[in-house]
Coordinates of C-alpha atoms and ligand atoms in Angstrom, one line a residue:
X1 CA 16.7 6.8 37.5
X2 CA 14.3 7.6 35.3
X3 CA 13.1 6.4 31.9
X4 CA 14.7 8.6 29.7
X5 CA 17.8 8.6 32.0
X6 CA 18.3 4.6 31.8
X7 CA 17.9 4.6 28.2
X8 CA 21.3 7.1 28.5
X9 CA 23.1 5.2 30.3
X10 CA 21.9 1.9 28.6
X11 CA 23.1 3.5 25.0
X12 CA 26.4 4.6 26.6
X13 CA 27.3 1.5 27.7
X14 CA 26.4 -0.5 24.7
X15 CA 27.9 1.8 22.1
X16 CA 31.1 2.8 23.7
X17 CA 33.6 5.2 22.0
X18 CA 30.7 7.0 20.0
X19 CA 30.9 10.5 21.9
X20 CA 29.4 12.7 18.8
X21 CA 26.4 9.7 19.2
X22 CA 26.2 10.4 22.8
X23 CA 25.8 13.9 22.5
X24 CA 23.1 14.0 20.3
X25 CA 21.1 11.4 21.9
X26 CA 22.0 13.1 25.5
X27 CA 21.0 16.2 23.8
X28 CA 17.3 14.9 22.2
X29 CA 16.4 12.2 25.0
X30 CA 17.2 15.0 27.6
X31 CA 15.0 17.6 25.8
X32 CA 11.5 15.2 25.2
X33 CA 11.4 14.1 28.9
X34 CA 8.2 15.6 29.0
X35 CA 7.1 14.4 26.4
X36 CA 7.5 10.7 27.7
X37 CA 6.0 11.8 31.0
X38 CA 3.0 12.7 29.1
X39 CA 2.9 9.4 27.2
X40 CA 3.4 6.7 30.1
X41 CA 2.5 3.9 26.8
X42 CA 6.1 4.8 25.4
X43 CA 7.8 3.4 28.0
X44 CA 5.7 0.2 28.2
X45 CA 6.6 -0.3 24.5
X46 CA 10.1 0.3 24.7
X47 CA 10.0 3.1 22.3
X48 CA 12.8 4.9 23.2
X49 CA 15.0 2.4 23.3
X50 CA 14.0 1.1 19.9
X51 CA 14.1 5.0 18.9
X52 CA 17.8 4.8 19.3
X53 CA 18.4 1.8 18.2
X54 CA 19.3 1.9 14.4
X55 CA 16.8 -0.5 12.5
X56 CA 19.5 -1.2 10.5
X57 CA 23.7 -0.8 10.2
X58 CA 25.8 -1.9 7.1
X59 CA 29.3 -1.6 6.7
X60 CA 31.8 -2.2 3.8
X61 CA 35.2 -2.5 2.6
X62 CA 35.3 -0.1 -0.4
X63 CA 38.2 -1.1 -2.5
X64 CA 39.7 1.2 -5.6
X65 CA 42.6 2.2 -7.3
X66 CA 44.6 4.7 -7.3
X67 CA 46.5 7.1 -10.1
X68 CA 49.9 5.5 -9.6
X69 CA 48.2 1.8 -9.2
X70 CA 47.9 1.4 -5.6
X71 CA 44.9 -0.4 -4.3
X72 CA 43.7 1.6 -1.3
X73 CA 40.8 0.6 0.9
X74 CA 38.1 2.4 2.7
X75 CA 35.5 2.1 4.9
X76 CA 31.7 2.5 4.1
X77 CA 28.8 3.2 5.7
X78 CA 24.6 3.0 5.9
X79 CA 22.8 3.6 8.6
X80 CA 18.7 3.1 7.6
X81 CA 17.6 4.4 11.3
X82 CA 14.5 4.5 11.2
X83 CA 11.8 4.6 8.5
X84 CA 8.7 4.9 10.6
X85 CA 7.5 8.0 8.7
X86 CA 9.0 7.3 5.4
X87 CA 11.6 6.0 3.1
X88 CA 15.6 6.3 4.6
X89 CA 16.4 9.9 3.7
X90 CA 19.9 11.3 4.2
X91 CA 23.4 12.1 3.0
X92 CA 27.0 10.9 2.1
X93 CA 29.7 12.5 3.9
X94 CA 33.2 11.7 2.1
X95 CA 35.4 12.6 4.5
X96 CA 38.4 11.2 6.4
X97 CA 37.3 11.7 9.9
X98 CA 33.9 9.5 9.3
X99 CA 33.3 6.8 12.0
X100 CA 30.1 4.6 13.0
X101 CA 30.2 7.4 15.8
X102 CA 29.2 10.4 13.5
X103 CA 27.3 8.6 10.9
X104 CA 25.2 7.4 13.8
X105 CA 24.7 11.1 15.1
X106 CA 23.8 12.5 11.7
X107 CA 21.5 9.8 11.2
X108 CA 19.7 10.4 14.7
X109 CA 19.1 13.9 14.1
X110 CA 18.4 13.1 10.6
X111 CA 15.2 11.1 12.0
X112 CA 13.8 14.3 13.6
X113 CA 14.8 16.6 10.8
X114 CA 12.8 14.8 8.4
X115 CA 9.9 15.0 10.0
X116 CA 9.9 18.5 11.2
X117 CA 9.6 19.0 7.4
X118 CA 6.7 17.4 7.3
X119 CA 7.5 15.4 4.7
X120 CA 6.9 11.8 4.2
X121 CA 10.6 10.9 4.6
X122 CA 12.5 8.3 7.1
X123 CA 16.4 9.0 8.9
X124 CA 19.6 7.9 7.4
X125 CA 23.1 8.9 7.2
X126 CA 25.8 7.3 5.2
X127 CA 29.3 7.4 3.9
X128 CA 33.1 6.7 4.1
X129 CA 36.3 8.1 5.4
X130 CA 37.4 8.3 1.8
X131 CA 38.5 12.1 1.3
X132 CA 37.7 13.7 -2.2
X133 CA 40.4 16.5 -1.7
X134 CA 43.3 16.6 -4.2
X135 CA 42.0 13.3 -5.9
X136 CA 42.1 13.3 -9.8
X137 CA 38.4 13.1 -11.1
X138 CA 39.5 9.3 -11.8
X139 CA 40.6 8.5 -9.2
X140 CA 36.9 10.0 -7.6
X141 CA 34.8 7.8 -9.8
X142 CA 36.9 4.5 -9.1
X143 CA 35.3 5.6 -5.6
X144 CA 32.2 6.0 -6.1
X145 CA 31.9 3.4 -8.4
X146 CA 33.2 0.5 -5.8
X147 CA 31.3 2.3 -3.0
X148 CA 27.9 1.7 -4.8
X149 CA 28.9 -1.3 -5.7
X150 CA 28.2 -2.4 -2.3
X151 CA 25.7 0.1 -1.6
X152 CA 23.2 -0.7 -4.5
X153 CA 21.3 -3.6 -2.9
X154 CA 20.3 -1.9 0.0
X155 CA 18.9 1.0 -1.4
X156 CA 16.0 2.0 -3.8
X157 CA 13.5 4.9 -4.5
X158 CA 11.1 3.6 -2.2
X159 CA 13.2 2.4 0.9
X160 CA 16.2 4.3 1.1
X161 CA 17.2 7.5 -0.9
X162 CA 20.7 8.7 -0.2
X163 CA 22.0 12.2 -1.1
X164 CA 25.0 14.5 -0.8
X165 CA 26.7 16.1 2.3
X166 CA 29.9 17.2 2.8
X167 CA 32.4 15.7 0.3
X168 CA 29.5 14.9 -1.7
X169 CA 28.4 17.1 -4.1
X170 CA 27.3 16.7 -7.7
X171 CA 30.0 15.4 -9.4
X172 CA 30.3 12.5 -6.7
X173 CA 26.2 11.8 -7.0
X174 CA 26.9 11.9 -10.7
X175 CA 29.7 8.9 -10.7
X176 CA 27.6 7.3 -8.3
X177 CA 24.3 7.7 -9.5
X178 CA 25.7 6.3 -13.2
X179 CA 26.9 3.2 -11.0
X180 CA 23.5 2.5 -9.4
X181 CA 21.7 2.3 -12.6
X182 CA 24.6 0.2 -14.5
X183 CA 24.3 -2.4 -12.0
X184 CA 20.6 -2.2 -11.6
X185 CA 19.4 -0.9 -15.4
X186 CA 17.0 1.3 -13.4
X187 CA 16.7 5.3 -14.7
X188 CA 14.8 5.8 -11.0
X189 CA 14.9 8.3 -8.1
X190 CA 17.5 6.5 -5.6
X191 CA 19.8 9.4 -5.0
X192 CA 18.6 13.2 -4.5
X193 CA 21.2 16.5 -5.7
X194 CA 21.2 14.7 -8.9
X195 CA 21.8 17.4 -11.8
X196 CA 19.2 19.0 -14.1
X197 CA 19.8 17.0 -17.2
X198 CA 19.4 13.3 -15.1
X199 CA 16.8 14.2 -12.8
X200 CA 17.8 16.8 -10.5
X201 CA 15.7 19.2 -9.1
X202 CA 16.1 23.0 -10.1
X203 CA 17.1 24.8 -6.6
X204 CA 18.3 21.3 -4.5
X205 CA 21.7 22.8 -4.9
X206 CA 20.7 26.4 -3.1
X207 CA 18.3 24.6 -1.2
X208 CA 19.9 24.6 2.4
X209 CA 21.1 27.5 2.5
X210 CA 18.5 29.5 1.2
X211 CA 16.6 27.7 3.6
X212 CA 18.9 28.5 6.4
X213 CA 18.2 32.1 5.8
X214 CA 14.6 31.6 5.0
X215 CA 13.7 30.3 8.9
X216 CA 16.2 32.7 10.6
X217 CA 14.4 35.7 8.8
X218 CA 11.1 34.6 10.0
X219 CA 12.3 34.3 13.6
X220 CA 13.5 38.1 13.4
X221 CA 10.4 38.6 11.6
X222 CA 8.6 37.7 14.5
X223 CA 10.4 40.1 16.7
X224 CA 10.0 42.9 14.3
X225 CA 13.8 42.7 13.1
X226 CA 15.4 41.1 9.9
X227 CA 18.6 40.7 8.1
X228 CA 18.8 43.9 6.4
X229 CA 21.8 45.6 7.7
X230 CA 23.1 43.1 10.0
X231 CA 26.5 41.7 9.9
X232 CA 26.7 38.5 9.8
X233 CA 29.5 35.6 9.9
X234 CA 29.5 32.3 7.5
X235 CA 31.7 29.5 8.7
X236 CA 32.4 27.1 5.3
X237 CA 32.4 27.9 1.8
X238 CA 31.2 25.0 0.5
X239 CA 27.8 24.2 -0.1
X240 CA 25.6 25.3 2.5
X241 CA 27.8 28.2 3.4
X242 CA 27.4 29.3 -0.1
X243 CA 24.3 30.0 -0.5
X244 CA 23.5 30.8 2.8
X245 CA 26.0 33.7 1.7
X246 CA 23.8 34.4 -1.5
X247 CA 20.8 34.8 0.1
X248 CA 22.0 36.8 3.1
X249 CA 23.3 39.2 1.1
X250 CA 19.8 38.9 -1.4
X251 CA 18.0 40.3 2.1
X252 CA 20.8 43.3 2.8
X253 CA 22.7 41.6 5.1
X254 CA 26.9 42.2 5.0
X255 CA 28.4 39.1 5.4
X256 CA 31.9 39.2 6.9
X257 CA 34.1 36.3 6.9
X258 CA 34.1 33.0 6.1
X259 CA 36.3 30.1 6.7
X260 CA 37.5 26.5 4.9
X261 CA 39.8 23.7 6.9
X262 CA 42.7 25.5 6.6
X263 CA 41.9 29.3 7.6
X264 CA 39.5 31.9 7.4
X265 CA 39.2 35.3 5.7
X266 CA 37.8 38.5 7.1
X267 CA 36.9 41.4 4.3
X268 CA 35.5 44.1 6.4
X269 CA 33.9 45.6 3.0
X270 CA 31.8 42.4 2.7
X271 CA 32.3 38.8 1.1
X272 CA 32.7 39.6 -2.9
X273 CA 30.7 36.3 -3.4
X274 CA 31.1 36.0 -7.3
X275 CA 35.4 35.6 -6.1
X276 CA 34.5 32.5 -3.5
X277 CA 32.0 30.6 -5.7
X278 CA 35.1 30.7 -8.7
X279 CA 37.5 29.7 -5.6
X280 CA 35.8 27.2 -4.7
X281 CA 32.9 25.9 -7.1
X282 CA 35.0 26.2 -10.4
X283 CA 38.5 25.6 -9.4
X284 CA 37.8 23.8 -5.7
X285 CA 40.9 26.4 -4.4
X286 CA 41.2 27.7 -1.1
X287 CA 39.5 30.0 0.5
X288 CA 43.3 31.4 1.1
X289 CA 43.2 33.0 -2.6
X290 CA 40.2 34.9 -1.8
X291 CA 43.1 37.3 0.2
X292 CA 45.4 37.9 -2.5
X293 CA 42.5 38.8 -5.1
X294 CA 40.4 41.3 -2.8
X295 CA 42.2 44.1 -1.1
X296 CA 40.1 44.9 1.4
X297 CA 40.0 41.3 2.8
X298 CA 42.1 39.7 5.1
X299 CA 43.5 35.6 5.9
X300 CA 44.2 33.6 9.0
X301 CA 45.3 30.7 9.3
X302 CA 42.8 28.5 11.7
X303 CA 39.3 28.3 12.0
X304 CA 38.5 29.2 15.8
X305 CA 39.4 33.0 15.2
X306 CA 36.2 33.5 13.5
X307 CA 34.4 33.5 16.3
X308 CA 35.9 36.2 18.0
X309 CA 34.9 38.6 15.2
X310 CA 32.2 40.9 16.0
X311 CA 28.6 40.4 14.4
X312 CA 24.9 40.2 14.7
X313 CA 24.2 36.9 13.2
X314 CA 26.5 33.5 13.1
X315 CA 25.5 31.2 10.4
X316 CA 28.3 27.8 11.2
X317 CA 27.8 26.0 8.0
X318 CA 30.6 24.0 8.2
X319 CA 30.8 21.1 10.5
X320 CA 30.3 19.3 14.4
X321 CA 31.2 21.0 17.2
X322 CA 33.3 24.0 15.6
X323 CA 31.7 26.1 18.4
X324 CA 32.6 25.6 21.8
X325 CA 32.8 27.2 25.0
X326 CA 35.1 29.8 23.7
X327 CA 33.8 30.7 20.9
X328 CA 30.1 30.9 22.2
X329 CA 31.5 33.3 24.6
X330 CA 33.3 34.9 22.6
X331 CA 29.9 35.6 19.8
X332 CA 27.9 36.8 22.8
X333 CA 30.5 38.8 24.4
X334 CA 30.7 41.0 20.8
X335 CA 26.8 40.7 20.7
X336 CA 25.4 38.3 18.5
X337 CA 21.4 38.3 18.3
X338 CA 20.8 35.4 16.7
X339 CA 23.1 32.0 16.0
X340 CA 21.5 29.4 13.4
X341 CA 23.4 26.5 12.6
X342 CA 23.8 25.6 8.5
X343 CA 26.1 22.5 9.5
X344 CA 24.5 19.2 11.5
X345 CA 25.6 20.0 15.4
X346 CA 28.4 22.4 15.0
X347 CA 27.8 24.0 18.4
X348 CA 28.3 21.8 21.8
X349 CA 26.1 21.8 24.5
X350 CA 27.8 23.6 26.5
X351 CA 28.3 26.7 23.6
X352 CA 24.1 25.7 23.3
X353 CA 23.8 26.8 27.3
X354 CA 25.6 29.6 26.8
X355 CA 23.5 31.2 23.6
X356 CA 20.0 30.2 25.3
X357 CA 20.8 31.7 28.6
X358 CA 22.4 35.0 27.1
X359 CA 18.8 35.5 25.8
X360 CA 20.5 34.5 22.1
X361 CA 17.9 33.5 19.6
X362 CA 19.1 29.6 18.8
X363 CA 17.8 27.7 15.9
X364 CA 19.1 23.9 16.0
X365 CA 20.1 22.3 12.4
X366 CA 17.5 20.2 12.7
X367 CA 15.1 22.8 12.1
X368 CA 17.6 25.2 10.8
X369 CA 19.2 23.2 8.1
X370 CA 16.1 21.0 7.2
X371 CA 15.9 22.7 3.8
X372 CA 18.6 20.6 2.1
X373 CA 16.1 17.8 2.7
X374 CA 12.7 19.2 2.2
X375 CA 13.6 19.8 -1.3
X376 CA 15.1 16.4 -1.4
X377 CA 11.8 15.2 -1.1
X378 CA 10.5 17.7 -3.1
X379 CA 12.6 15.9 -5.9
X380 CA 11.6 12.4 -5.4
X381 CA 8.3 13.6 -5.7
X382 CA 9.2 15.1 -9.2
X383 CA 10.9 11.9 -10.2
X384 CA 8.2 9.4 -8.8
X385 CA 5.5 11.8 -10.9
X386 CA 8.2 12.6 -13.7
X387 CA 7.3 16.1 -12.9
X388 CA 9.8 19.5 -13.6
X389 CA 9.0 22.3 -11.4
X390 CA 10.9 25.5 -11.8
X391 CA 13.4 26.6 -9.7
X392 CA 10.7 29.4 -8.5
X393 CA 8.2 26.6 -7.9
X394 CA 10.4 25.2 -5.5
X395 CA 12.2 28.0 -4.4
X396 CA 8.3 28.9 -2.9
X397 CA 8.0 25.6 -1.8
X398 CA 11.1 25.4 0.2
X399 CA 10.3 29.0 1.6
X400 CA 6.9 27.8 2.9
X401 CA 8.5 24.8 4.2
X402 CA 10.8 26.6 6.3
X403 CA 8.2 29.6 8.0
X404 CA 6.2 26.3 8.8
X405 CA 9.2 24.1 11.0
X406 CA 9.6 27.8 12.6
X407 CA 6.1 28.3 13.9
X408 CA 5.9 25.1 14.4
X409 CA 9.1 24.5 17.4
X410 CA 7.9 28.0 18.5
X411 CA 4.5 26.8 19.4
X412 CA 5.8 23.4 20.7
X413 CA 8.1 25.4 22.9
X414 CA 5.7 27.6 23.9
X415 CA 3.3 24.1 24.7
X416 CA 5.7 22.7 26.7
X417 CA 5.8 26.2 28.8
X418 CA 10.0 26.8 27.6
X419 CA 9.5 29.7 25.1
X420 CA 11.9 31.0 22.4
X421 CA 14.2 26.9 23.5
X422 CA 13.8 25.9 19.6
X423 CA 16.4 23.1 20.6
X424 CA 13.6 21.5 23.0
X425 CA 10.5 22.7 20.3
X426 CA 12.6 20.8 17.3
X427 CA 13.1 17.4 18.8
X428 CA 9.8 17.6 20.3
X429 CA 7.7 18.7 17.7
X430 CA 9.8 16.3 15.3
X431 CA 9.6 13.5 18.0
X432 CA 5.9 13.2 18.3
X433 CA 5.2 12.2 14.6
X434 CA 7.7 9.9 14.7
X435 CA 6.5 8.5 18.2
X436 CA 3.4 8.3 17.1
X437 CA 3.8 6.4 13.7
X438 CA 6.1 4.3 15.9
X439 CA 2.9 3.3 18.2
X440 CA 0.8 2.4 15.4
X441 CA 3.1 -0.2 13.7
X442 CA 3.4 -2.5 16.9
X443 CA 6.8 -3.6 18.0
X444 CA 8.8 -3.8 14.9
Ligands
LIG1 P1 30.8 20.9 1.7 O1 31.7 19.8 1.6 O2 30.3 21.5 0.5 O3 31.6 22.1 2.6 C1 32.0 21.9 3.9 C2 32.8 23.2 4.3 O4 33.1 23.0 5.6 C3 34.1 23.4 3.5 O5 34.3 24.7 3.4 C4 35.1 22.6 4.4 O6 36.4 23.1 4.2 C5 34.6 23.0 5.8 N1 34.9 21.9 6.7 C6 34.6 20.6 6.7 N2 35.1 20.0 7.7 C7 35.8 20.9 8.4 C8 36.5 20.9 9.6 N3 36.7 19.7 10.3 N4 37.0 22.0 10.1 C9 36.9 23.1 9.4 N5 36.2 23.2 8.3 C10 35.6 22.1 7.8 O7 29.7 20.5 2.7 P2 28.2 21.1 2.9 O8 28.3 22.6 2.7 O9 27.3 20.3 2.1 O10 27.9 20.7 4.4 C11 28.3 21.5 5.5 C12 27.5 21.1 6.8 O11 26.1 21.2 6.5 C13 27.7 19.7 7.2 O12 27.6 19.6 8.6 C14 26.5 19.0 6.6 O13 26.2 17.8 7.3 C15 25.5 20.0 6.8 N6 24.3 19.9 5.9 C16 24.5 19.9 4.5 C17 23.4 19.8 3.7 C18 23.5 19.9 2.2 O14 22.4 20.0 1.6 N7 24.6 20.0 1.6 C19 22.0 19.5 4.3 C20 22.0 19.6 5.7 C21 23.1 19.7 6.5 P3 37.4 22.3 3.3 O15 37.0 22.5 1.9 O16 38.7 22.8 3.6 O17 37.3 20.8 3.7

């Protein structure tokens, strides 16, 4: 066996029952082989198996109250993975299915994501299987105020800078952000998708969609194609999927359908966007009521039939593995051109086979979804300068950001001779800084 291979099999076996874990380190460790057969040193300093090795795991009892005066209990989550580059950098998820499994994926990838921006920034991942959903605002900051009243002492603007993901958006940095500096009487940058008036940074909130939209245009770009005109298919409606949506349609694209948890809606005349953002930004509805207010649209109950409708571009902003063998069949049996995933691993490996050998252009989240934290970093570097930029300042930022992680997993595809595999030109061209930075500190 080689290298790479017993560092597999080693993780497997000491970190049983974490499949989402296993897939995304089968899926980077198996796509940088090269890369370590390049670098004979890595082996001899144990670097992959310290790569994989989180540098640090806490978990927590989160204890709260409810509206009728029940004490529930939850269970939190950091993971500070690995901060050879920079700081910890990643989200919260608030969300019931949240195990050590998937915070430990998100906060692998996160790793690699971070420094494909090119950004100073470190991997982390966080959060709790506490689910926001039909909770009174009340009973959402008795949350977020016990979480970070565990979370507090392990985290700070210059070692480990949580932000939002799903389940957390800006009303649960808010509660939690007014926690952190109760407890700590600090007015400093420790959490990113802060608002405007506490200091946010103008565009965070559009930032990883727009971003989303940014990269995938540049890769048609480069074949002499774009969005304009194409129809294209948004999985979510919440954050990501949002403005994904926005800018999409900014560029000419129609965007078709779009799903929540509970079903998805298909409007043939193209997603009246102005309808979901009051759906689901102002009154947090579902997606359901988008049906009975536009004519032309139509529901389903379920998420998996969105795959089967035809379109040029499939944007899943939503969640893991919510495209699978099926559905990936399905997308390139109606002809999809191009697949670019919003949401942290929402296609399986398999459904990642069968886009890259149907000639299917495939941008990983990593790369993909990387604007959500570029302009994370682009906020901490407001707050430690107590700088403002405007939201075009950023907005130009984030764009450059994004045509950079492109050309930059094109050429280290094209490097390691496997042109237009962006899955094998992320982790590898996101692996080698970290590697590297790795090397020079010794073995710590
Ligand atoms: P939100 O909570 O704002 O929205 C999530 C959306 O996905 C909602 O429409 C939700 O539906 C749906 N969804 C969640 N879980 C499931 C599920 N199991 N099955 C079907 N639908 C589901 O989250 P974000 O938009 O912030 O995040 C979406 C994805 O993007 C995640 O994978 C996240 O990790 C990733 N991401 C987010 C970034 C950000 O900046 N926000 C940055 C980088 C990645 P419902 O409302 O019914 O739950």
């Amino acid at each position: 066996m080689n290298y790479v291979q017993t560092v597999l099999e080693n993780l497997k076996k000491q970190n049983p029952n974490e499949p989402e874990f296993h897939q995304a380190a089968t899926e980077i460790l198996s796509t940088i082989a090269p890369v370590v057969e390049k670098h004979p040193e890595y082996e001899a300093a144990g670097l992959l198996e310290r790569f994989v090795e989180p540098e640090r795991v806490i978990m927590f009892r989160v204890p709260w109250v409810d509206d009728g005066g029940k004490v529930r209990v939850n269970k939190g989550y950091r993971v500070q993975f690995n901060s050879a580059i920079g700081p910890y950098k990643g989200g919260l998820r608030f969300h019931p299915s949240v195990n050590l499994s998937i915070i430990k994926f998100l906060g692998l990838e996160q790793i690699l994501k971070n420094s494909l921006t090119g950004l100073p920034i470190g991997g982390g991942k966080g959060g709790a299987d506490f689910d926001p959903k039909g909770k009174s605002d009340r009973e959402v900051m008795a949350f977020c105020q016990s979480f970070m009243t565990e979370l507090y002492r392990h985290i700070g603007a210059d070692t480990d800078v949580p932000a939002g993901d799903v389940g957390v958006g800006g009303r649960e940095i808010g509660y939690l952000f007014g926690q952190y500096k109760r407890i700590r009487d600090e007015h400093v940058g420790v959490l990113t998708g802060r608002g405007i008036s506490y200091g946010g940074s103008l565009a965070r909130k559009e930032a990883t969609g727009y971003g989303l939209v940014y990269i995938t245009e540049e890769a048609l770009n480069a074949r002499g194609d774009s969005f304009k005109g194409k129809t294209v298919i948004i999985s979510g409606s919440g954050n990501v999927a949002i403005y994904a949506c926005e800018k999409a349609q900014s560029l000419g694209a129609k965007v078709v359908a779009m799903y929540d948890s509970d079903g998805y809606v298909y409007d043939p005349e193209g997603i009246r966007l102005d309808i979901i953002k009051e759906i689901k930004e102002v009154k947090r509805g579902r997606i359901k009521e988008y049906a009975a207010k536009v004519k032309s649209a139509k529901y389903s109950d379920g998420c998996k039939g969105i795959w089967t409708i035809p379109c040029d571009i499939a944007l899943p902003c939503a969640t893991q593995n919510e495209i699978d063998t099926e559905s990936a069949n399905a997308l390139v049996k109606n002809g999809v051109m191009c697949v670019a995933e919003g949401a942290n691993m929402p296609s399986t490996l398999e459904a990642i086979d069968i886009f890259q050998k149907s000639g299917v252009i495939f941008l990983p989240a990593k790369a993909a979804n990387a604007g959500g934290v570029a302009t994370s970093a682009l906020e901490m570097a407001q707050s430690s300068g107590r700088l403002f930029w405007t939201f075009e300042e950023v907005d130009k930022k984030l764009k450059s950001i994004m045509i950079n992680i492109y050309h930059n997993i094109d050429s280290a595809a094209n490097e390691y001779g496997c042109k237009g595999n962006y899955v094998l030109g992320a982790n590898i061209a996101g692996f080698l800084k970290v590697a590297e930075a790795m090397m020079a500190h010794g073995v710590v």
